[in-house]
Amino acid sequence: MSLDKVRVVFLGDTGCGKSSLVNLIANNEVLANSWTTVGCQIEVKLHEYKEDTSHQKQFFIELFDVGGSISHKISRNIFYQQINGIVLVHDLTNRKSQDNLKNWLFEIINKDGKDVLKGTNASADDMDTEQFLGICQLHLQIPILVVGTKNDLIDEKQRKLSKNLAFAQELGAEEIYINSRELRSIQAGSTNAVKLQKFFDKVIERKYFTRDNSTFYDRQRKIAGLQSPLSESNRYFSPFTSPTIVDIDNNNNI
Amino acid sequence: MTFFKDTLVILISQVVFFIGGLIFFVKQLFKNYEIKDIKVQVIFSSTFALSLTLFLLIIFEIVGFLDSSSRFFHWRLSLISILVMVVAVIPYYIAFSLISNIRIVSSRYSTPLTIILWLGFFYCFWRIGDKFPLLSVNAQMFSIEQGVSRIGVIGVTVMAILSGFGAVNFPFTNMNYFIHPVTQNDVINTERKLLQTLDMIIAKKKRIALEKKNRQKQQNTTKNSFWGLISSVANKSSMSENIGQLRLEISGLEELARQLFLELTDMKNMQERQKWSSTWQGKYFNFLGLFFSFYCVWKILMCTINIVFDRVGKKDVVTRGIEIAIHWLGFQFDATFWSQHISFFLVGCIVVTSIRGLLITLTKFFYSISSSRSSNIIVLILAQLMGMYFCSSVLLLRMNMPAEYRVIITEVLSGLQFNFFHRWFDVIFLLSALSSIFLLFIIRKPLVMTENSASTSFDHNN
């Protein structure tokens, strides 16, 4: 089990369909009955990096489906460590959930409790969207994907309206619309599947194949004495590129 | 001419209340949802506006603002409109939304089904009244009193439950006595345990993913030979056993992770509360909590005495207070003059705090149980509760006003047995306060216990 891993976190308002989406991506099946997620539900997916090319390699993708209830906000930041990718999920039938994605980004930027935006405006709500997203780009350097769920419950007119308010465009991220109750949504070869593949490849690339050390890694929460019982050595040397290396942080390779 | 002027005044204030209700709806209640059906908004705001008109008329009665006949007319009008809303309009829309949400029913049948549901509701509503001694013997069949009395019973029940729970909960959440101390070490330990559990879950899930992948590979390659068939069957069963075992372990670990997360949230909330209790606001609320706990104990005693000795007060608080002040404490002042001002002040306070309290409770309730599909129905139910609540608080308010100001209520609702409502309030308040004390006590006990048990069980696993 010496495959490398990346961690992708799924954020969004409660009731948006994150658990169904994660289940669809990881297990390729439709979630029969869903309850509101308490804490964090983790799924694991084996991903072929650069499939059908000579550089093909297997990676583990850990999908962290973080519960969105407001009452759990105070302790959610424990899940935001060592993140390599963010998926923002919003509900296409509820336009407010797209507006709230800003607040989610804000929460993850401030996960250490330090107010990153001190000196600028106080909260994500009063801030100008462009300004805010600019700060996000600066601090995150992490690939972001925006997913709109419940695609089957809206009609064409609403879909066009939703595209016009696209939060994703402003963020410079890709966006896909999904109906988590249908397997065909991410069937291999469909546009959604291709975008998803590209996103995961980008996440892996950003972590393992570039020197660009994101500021996010530096802000790890040092928890006293944390040593996972299954940890091994933690340097990765890629045989596919020249040996200029990558991350010297505490990754636990399994 | 005065009638028109008075009507205009009341209409303007109703419009103001309506707009206030709209703003509350959009900014507070429906903060996270898109408003798709504007009827719901209108219904909520108009119920709000009508209820507030009732309060406004009482205050006008005390102050003597408008002409008394126009007050009387508007009083009747508002009561009838609230009755129509709460008994006819809102239940109809609730039934309609429920039925249109169920997908099995086609839209052709929705209207007849809604009417049937509404008739059923109306029948139940009527039957409630027969169980209680609400009206005096000489009341008519289809009058305002019939409707208001039934609304009153339900509303008084809701009021008593809310005040009973509120009176007990306030000291519990605000007094320093009830904070159990949480150190940073505890928090760090729980976080560590949670992360370790998550790591274990991830490791096991990775094993399952790899096994599944291997199984797929094996299925693809060893299909042909006879020996391959047998070995593939044997491998498959052992692999599925493996996977089954792993899945069991994972579900156990996931449950543990959830528990740890909830504990962590509680601990962090307790830390926040500890920090807050050392601020000025915290100290002030601590003092208020002490005051409230005394009030709660006194009220429970009074209710018990009232029930046991079958006593119902005849005099209201204001007159009794003035009497005590004059006779026992020796203050000399003009009773009639001051009684008006004091009752105005008292009634005003009660009205404002009950409106504010109800809106806050509604908001909390709405946030905790609504989802994007059910938000409309829940708002309609809340509007219904709000109408009933305000209507019955008007009935109970009668107790707090001196005799000369009760005239308007007594005139319109002459057939009602007001004493019954007070007795009913006492009973339900007592029940609610005692059961909240009991519940809160039970909820706290296991919390302290699970912290200890989780730590010991985890150490065993390690």
PDB file of C-alpha atoms in Angstrom, chain B residues 75-282:
ATOM      1  CA  TRP B  75     -61.404  44.994  17.654  1.00  0.00           C
ATOM      2  CA  ARG B  76     -64.159  42.801  16.306  1.00  0.00           C
ATOM      3  CA  LEU B  77     -62.811  43.142  12.782  1.00  0.00           C
ATOM      4  CA  SER B  78     -59.287  42.122  13.725  1.00  0.00           C
ATOM      5  CA  LEU B  79     -60.489  39.197  15.786  1.00  0.00           C
ATOM      6  CA  ILE B  80     -62.639  37.926  12.957  1.00  0.00           C
ATOM      7  CA  SER B  81     -59.807  38.307  10.432  1.00  0.00           C
ATOM      8  CA  ILE B  82     -57.328  36.498  12.658  1.00  0.00           C
ATOM      9  CA  LEU B  83     -59.862  33.757  13.142  1.00  0.00           C
ATOM     10  CA  VAL B  84     -60.359  33.446   9.411  1.00  0.00           C
ATOM     11  CA  MET B  85     -56.603  33.317   8.853  1.00  0.00           C
ATOM     12  CA  VAL B  86     -55.816  30.792  11.547  1.00  0.00           C
ATOM     13  CA  VAL B  87     -58.757  28.490  10.993  1.00  0.00           C
ATOM     14  CA  ALA B  88     -59.325  28.743   7.266  1.00  0.00           C
ATOM     15  CA  VAL B  89     -56.560  30.274   5.177  1.00  0.00           C
ATOM     16  CA  ILE B  90     -53.366  28.919   6.729  1.00  0.00           C
ATOM     17  CA  PRO B  91     -54.516  25.318   7.238  1.00  0.00           C
ATOM     18  CA  TYR B  92     -55.770  25.305   3.673  1.00  0.00           C
ATOM     19  CA  TYR B  93     -52.368  26.347   2.371  1.00  0.00           C
ATOM     20  CA  ILE B  94     -50.570  23.902   4.618  1.00  0.00           C
ATOM     21  CA  ALA B  95     -52.728  21.070   3.291  1.00  0.00           C
ATOM     22  CA  PHE B  96     -52.187  22.289  -0.249  1.00  0.00           C
ATOM     23  CA  SER B  97     -48.393  22.437   0.087  1.00  0.00           C
ATOM     24  CA  LEU B  98     -48.279  19.031   1.740  1.00  0.00           C
ATOM     25  CA  ILE B  99     -50.272  17.457  -1.023  1.00  0.00           C
ATOM     26  CA  SER B 100     -48.375  19.102  -3.853  1.00  0.00           C
ATOM     27  CA  ASN B 101     -45.106  17.972  -2.283  1.00  0.00           C
ATOM     28  CA  ILE B 102     -46.126  14.343  -2.434  1.00  0.00           C
ATOM     29  CA  ARG B 103     -45.311  13.251  -5.925  1.00  0.00           C
ATOM     30  CA  ILE B 104     -47.698  10.339  -6.181  1.00  0.00           C
ATOM     31  CA  VAL B 105     -50.746  12.554  -6.313  1.00  0.00           C
ATOM     32  CA  SER B 106     -51.443  14.135  -9.660  1.00  0.00           C
ATOM     33  CA  SER B 107     -52.335  17.780  -9.726  1.00  0.00           C
ATOM     34  CA  ARG B 108     -55.930  17.138 -10.714  1.00  0.00           C
ATOM     35  CA  TYR B 109     -56.783  15.642  -7.373  1.00  0.00           C
ATOM     36  CA  SER B 110     -54.896  18.154  -5.293  1.00  0.00           C
ATOM     37  CA  THR B 111     -57.707  20.655  -4.781  1.00  0.00           C
ATOM     38  CA  PRO B 112     -60.412  18.168  -3.735  1.00  0.00           C
ATOM     39  CA  LEU B 113     -57.942  16.379  -1.456  1.00  0.00           C
ATOM     40  CA  THR B 114     -56.954  19.679   0.075  1.00  0.00           C
ATOM     41  CA  ILE B 115     -60.583  20.502   0.801  1.00  0.00           C
ATOM     42  CA  ILE B 116     -61.077  17.110   2.410  1.00  0.00           C
ATOM     43  CA  LEU B 117     -57.987  17.563   4.565  1.00  0.00           C
ATOM     44  CA  TRP B 118     -59.153  20.996   5.586  1.00  0.00           C
ATOM     45  CA  LEU B 119     -62.571  19.705   6.569  1.00  0.00           C
ATOM     46  CA  GLY B 120     -60.882  17.044   8.661  1.00  0.00           C
ATOM     47  CA  PHE B 121     -58.785  19.682  10.368  1.00  0.00           C
ATOM     48  CA  PHE B 122     -61.851  21.815  11.031  1.00  0.00           C
ATOM     49  CA  TYR B 123     -63.693  18.897  12.576  1.00  0.00           C
ATOM     50  CA  CYS B 124     -60.806  18.123  14.936  1.00  0.00           C
ATOM     51  CA  PHE B 125     -60.559  21.787  15.771  1.00  0.00           C
ATOM     52  CA  TRP B 126     -64.236  21.891  16.733  1.00  0.00           C
ATOM     53  CA  ARG B 127     -64.029  18.765  18.838  1.00  0.00           C
ATOM     54  CA  ILE B 128     -61.249  20.173  20.969  1.00  0.00           C
ATOM     55  CA  GLY B 129     -63.611  22.754  22.318  1.00  0.00           C
ATOM     56  CA  ASP B 130     -66.083  20.198  23.599  1.00  0.00           C
ATOM     57  CA  LYS B 131     -63.613  18.697  26.008  1.00  0.00           C
ATOM     58  CA  PHE B 132     -62.914  21.858  27.941  1.00  0.00           C
ATOM     59  CA  PRO B 133     -65.282  24.078  29.895  1.00  0.00           C
ATOM     60  CA  LEU B 134     -64.500  27.027  27.700  1.00  0.00           C
ATOM     61  CA  LEU B 135     -67.767  28.809  27.397  1.00  0.00           C
ATOM     62  CA  SER B 136     -70.550  29.791  29.641  1.00  0.00           C
ATOM     63  CA  VAL B 137     -73.871  28.143  29.006  1.00  0.00           C
ATOM     64  CA  ASN B 138     -75.561  30.914  27.117  1.00  0.00           C
ATOM     65  CA  ALA B 139     -73.095  31.221  24.257  1.00  0.00           C
ATOM     66  CA  GLN B 140     -74.328  30.933  20.718  1.00  0.00           C
ATOM     67  CA  MET B 141     -73.405  28.324  18.191  1.00  0.00           C
ATOM     68  CA  PHE B 142     -71.274  30.020  15.548  1.00  0.00           C
ATOM     69  CA  SER B 143     -69.872  33.042  17.224  1.00  0.00           C
ATOM     70  CA  ILE B 144     -66.507  34.613  17.665  1.00  0.00           C
ATOM     71  CA  GLU B 145     -66.263  33.150  21.144  1.00  0.00           C
ATOM     72  CA  GLN B 146     -66.377  29.618  19.821  1.00  0.00           C
ATOM     73  CA  GLY B 147     -63.466  30.212  17.503  1.00  0.00           C
ATOM     74  CA  VAL B 148     -61.408  32.330  19.832  1.00  0.00           C
ATOM     75  CA  SER B 149     -61.838  29.916  22.720  1.00  0.00           C
ATOM     76  CA  ARG B 150     -60.481  27.013  20.749  1.00  0.00           C
ATOM     77  CA  ILE B 151     -57.621  29.054  19.400  1.00  0.00           C
ATOM     78  CA  GLY B 152     -57.068  30.207  22.921  1.00  0.00           C
ATOM     79  CA  VAL B 153     -56.651  26.703  24.272  1.00  0.00           C
ATOM     80  CA  ILE B 154     -54.014  25.777  21.736  1.00  0.00           C
ATOM     81  CA  GLY B 155     -52.275  29.126  21.997  1.00  0.00           C
ATOM     82  CA  VAL B 156     -52.206  29.055  25.780  1.00  0.00           C
ATOM     83  CA  THR B 157     -50.729  25.572  25.679  1.00  0.00           C
ATOM     84  CA  VAL B 158     -47.955  26.736  23.351  1.00  0.00           C
ATOM     85  CA  MET B 159     -47.337  29.817  25.500  1.00  0.00           C
ATOM     86  CA  ALA B 160     -47.142  27.844  28.704  1.00  0.00           C
ATOM     87  CA  ILE B 161     -44.788  25.254  27.239  1.00  0.00           C
ATOM     88  CA  LEU B 162     -42.501  27.949  25.865  1.00  0.00           C
ATOM     89  CA  SER B 163     -42.434  29.998  29.048  1.00  0.00           C
ATOM     90  CA  GLY B 164     -41.940  26.943  31.218  1.00  0.00           C
ATOM     91  CA  PHE B 165     -39.024  25.786  29.135  1.00  0.00           C
ATOM     92  CA  GLY B 166     -37.630  29.306  28.782  1.00  0.00           C
ATOM     93  CA  ALA B 167     -37.757  30.015  32.489  1.00  0.00           C
ATOM     94  CA  VAL B 168     -35.770  26.867  33.222  1.00  0.00           C
ATOM     95  CA  ASN B 169     -33.403  27.084  30.279  1.00  0.00           C
ATOM     96  CA  PHE B 170     -32.304  30.665  30.799  1.00  0.00           C
ATOM     97  CA  PRO B 171     -30.510  30.142  34.093  1.00  0.00           C
ATOM     98  CA  PHE B 172     -29.152  26.868  32.808  1.00  0.00           C
ATOM     99  CA  THR B 173     -27.454  28.432  29.809  1.00  0.00           C
ATOM    100  CA  ASN B 174     -26.383  31.641  31.431  1.00  0.00           C
ATOM    101  CA  MET B 175     -25.345  30.995  34.957  1.00  0.00           C
ATOM    102  CA  ASN B 176     -21.750  30.278  35.791  1.00  0.00           C
ATOM    103  CA  TYR B 177     -22.812  27.630  38.235  1.00  0.00           C
ATOM    104  CA  PHE B 178     -23.710  25.339  35.364  1.00  0.00           C
ATOM    105  CA  ILE B 179     -20.511  25.638  33.378  1.00  0.00           C
ATOM    106  CA  HIS B 180     -18.321  22.609  33.795  1.00  0.00           C
ATOM    107  CA  PRO B 181     -14.717  23.605  33.191  1.00  0.00           C
ATOM    108  CA  VAL B 182     -12.943  22.491  30.050  1.00  0.00           C
ATOM    109  CA  THR B 183      -9.191  22.817  29.783  1.00  0.00           C
ATOM    110  CA  GLN B 184      -7.243  23.222  26.585  1.00  0.00           C
ATOM    111  CA  ASN B 185      -5.668  19.825  27.247  1.00  0.00           C
ATOM    112  CA  ASP B 186      -9.050  18.121  27.112  1.00  0.00           C
ATOM    113  CA  VAL B 187      -9.740  19.759  23.778  1.00  0.00           C
ATOM    114  CA  ILE B 188      -6.363  18.793  22.368  1.00  0.00           C
ATOM    115  CA  ASN B 189      -6.787  15.204  23.536  1.00  0.00           C
ATOM    116  CA  THR B 190     -10.192  14.871  21.928  1.00  0.00           C
ATOM    117  CA  GLU B 191      -8.893  16.366  18.694  1.00  0.00           C
ATOM    118  CA  ARG B 192      -6.031  13.908  18.688  1.00  0.00           C
ATOM    119  CA  LYS B 193      -8.377  10.969  19.209  1.00  0.00           C
ATOM    120  CA  LEU B 194     -10.644  12.188  16.435  1.00  0.00           C
ATOM    121  CA  LEU B 195      -7.775  12.519  13.980  1.00  0.00           C
ATOM    122  CA  GLN B 196      -6.472   9.089  14.874  1.00  0.00           C
ATOM    123  CA  THR B 197      -9.895   7.596  14.301  1.00  0.00           C
ATOM    124  CA  LEU B 198     -10.086   9.316  10.933  1.00  0.00           C
ATOM    125  CA  ASP B 199      -6.671   7.956   9.986  1.00  0.00           C
ATOM    126  CA  MET B 200      -7.786   4.444  10.838  1.00  0.00           C
ATOM    127  CA  ILE B 201     -10.951   4.846   8.788  1.00  0.00           C
ATOM    128  CA  ILE B 202      -8.918   6.074   5.831  1.00  0.00           C
ATOM    129  CA  ALA B 203      -6.476   3.181   6.100  1.00  0.00           C
ATOM    130  CA  LYS B 204      -9.264   0.611   6.144  1.00  0.00           C
ATOM    131  CA  LYS B 205     -11.079   2.218   3.246  1.00  0.00           C
ATOM    132  CA  LYS B 206      -7.895   2.197   1.225  1.00  0.00           C
ATOM    133  CA  ARG B 207      -7.538  -1.498   1.874  1.00  0.00           C
ATOM    134  CA  ILE B 208     -11.068  -2.095   0.676  1.00  0.00           C
ATOM    135  CA  ALA B 209     -10.417  -0.042  -2.471  1.00  0.00           C
ATOM    136  CA  LEU B 210      -7.258  -1.993  -3.243  1.00  0.00           C
ATOM    137  CA  GLU B 211      -8.953  -5.342  -2.641  1.00  0.00           C
ATOM    138  CA  LYS B 212     -11.789  -4.388  -4.923  1.00  0.00           C
ATOM    139  CA  LYS B 213      -9.321  -3.381  -7.601  1.00  0.00           C
ATOM    140  CA  ASN B 214      -7.430  -6.664  -7.244  1.00  0.00           C
ATOM    141  CA  ARG B 215     -10.622  -8.594  -7.389  1.00  0.00           C
ATOM    142  CA  GLN B 216     -11.544  -6.864 -10.604  1.00  0.00           C
ATOM    143  CA  LYS B 217      -8.142  -7.636 -12.095  1.00  0.00           C
ATOM    144  CA  GLN B 218      -8.407 -11.281 -11.084  1.00  0.00           C
ATOM    145  CA  GLN B 219     -11.845 -11.585 -12.545  1.00  0.00           C
ATOM    146  CA  ASN B 220     -10.594 -10.266 -15.817  1.00  0.00           C
ATOM    147  CA  THR B 221      -7.588 -12.564 -16.126  1.00  0.00           C
ATOM    148  CA  THR B 222      -8.538 -15.922 -14.630  1.00  0.00           C
ATOM    149  CA  LYS B 223     -11.823 -16.641 -16.298  1.00  0.00           C
ATOM    150  CA  ASN B 224     -10.731 -19.281 -18.691  1.00  0.00           C
ATOM    151  CA  SER B 225      -9.131 -22.308 -17.067  1.00  0.00           C
ATOM    152  CA  PHE B 226     -10.963 -24.711 -14.758  1.00  0.00           C
ATOM    153  CA  TRP B 227      -8.406 -24.272 -12.017  1.00  0.00           C
ATOM    154  CA  GLY B 228      -8.673 -20.527 -12.463  1.00  0.00           C
ATOM    155  CA  LEU B 229     -12.414 -20.818 -11.892  1.00  0.00           C
ATOM    156  CA  ILE B 230     -12.046 -22.702  -8.612  1.00  0.00           C
ATOM    157  CA  SER B 231      -9.313 -20.460  -7.295  1.00  0.00           C
ATOM    158  CA  SER B 232     -11.285 -17.409  -8.253  1.00  0.00           C
ATOM    159  CA  VAL B 233     -14.301 -18.662  -6.295  1.00  0.00           C
ATOM    160  CA  ALA B 234     -12.185 -19.387  -3.244  1.00  0.00           C
ATOM    161  CA  ASN B 235     -10.443 -16.051  -3.451  1.00  0.00           C
ATOM    162  CA  LYS B 236     -13.704 -14.228  -3.956  1.00  0.00           C
ATOM    163  CA  SER B 237     -15.270 -15.635  -0.824  1.00  0.00           C
ATOM    164  CA  SER B 238     -12.253 -14.899   1.318  1.00  0.00           C
ATOM    165  CA  MET B 239     -11.984 -11.425  -0.147  1.00  0.00           C
ATOM    166  CA  SER B 240     -15.624 -10.655   0.440  1.00  0.00           C
ATOM    167  CA  GLU B 241     -15.246 -11.891   3.991  1.00  0.00           C
ATOM    168  CA  ASN B 242     -12.340  -9.551   4.346  1.00  0.00           C
ATOM    169  CA  ILE B 243     -14.277  -6.678   2.899  1.00  0.00           C
ATOM    170  CA  GLY B 244     -17.312  -7.461   5.050  1.00  0.00           C
ATOM    171  CA  GLN B 245     -15.166  -7.507   8.153  1.00  0.00           C
ATOM    172  CA  LEU B 246     -13.500  -4.256   7.189  1.00  0.00           C
ATOM    173  CA  ARG B 247     -16.866  -2.657   6.537  1.00  0.00           C
ATOM    174  CA  LEU B 248     -18.091  -3.603   9.996  1.00  0.00           C
ATOM    175  CA  GLU B 249     -14.997  -2.151  11.579  1.00  0.00           C
ATOM    176  CA  ILE B 250     -15.356   0.994   9.513  1.00  0.00           C
ATOM    177  CA  SER B 251     -18.957   1.590  10.536  1.00  0.00           C
ATOM    178  CA  GLY B 252     -17.940   1.203  14.186  1.00  0.00           C
ATOM    179  CA  LEU B 253     -15.095   3.663  13.711  1.00  0.00           C
ATOM    180  CA  GLU B 254     -17.330   6.126  11.877  1.00  0.00           C
ATOM    181  CA  GLU B 255     -19.814   6.083  14.736  1.00  0.00           C
ATOM    182  CA  LEU B 256     -16.965   6.713  17.157  1.00  0.00           C
ATOM    183  CA  ALA B 257     -15.721   9.581  14.992  1.00  0.00           C
ATOM    184  CA  ARG B 258     -19.174  11.149  15.062  1.00  0.00           C
ATOM    185  CA  GLN B 259     -19.389  10.893  18.824  1.00  0.00           C
ATOM    186  CA  LEU B 260     -15.947  12.385  19.245  1.00  0.00           C
ATOM    187  CA  PHE B 261     -16.827  15.231  16.915  1.00  0.00           C
ATOM    188  CA  LEU B 262     -19.997  16.031  18.846  1.00  0.00           C
ATOM    189  CA  GLU B 263     -18.039  15.952  22.097  1.00  0.00           C
ATOM    190  CA  LEU B 264     -15.472  18.269  20.585  1.00  0.00           C
ATOM    191  CA  THR B 265     -18.195  20.703  19.528  1.00  0.00           C
ATOM    192  CA  ASP B 266     -19.669  20.661  23.031  1.00  0.00           C
ATOM    193  CA  MET B 267     -16.276  21.258  24.592  1.00  0.00           C
ATOM    194  CA  LYS B 268     -15.510  24.145  22.290  1.00  0.00           C
ATOM    195  CA  ASN B 269     -18.926  25.671  22.978  1.00  0.00           C
ATOM    196  CA  MET B 270     -18.270  25.333  26.679  1.00  0.00           C
ATOM    197  CA  GLN B 271     -14.918  27.063  26.232  1.00  0.00           C
ATOM    198  CA  GLU B 272     -16.608  29.917  24.392  1.00  0.00           C
ATOM    199  CA  ARG B 273     -19.099  30.180  27.189  1.00  0.00           C
ATOM    200  CA  GLN B 274     -16.326  30.257  29.758  1.00  0.00           C
ATOM    201  CA  LYS B 275     -14.697  33.095  27.877  1.00  0.00           C
ATOM    202  CA  TRP B 276     -17.985  34.937  27.584  1.00  0.00           C
ATOM    203  CA  SER B 277     -18.847  34.609  31.245  1.00  0.00           C
ATOM    204  CA  SER B 278     -15.881  36.735  32.227  1.00  0.00           C
ATOM    205  CA  THR B 279     -17.043  39.669  30.103  1.00  0.00           C
ATOM    206  CA  TRP B 280     -19.387  42.363  31.400  1.00  0.00           C
ATOM    207  CA  GLN B 281     -22.257  41.028  29.372  1.00  0.00           C
ATOM    208  CA  GLY B 282     -21.656  37.587  30.750  1.00  0.00           C
TER     209      GLY B 282
END
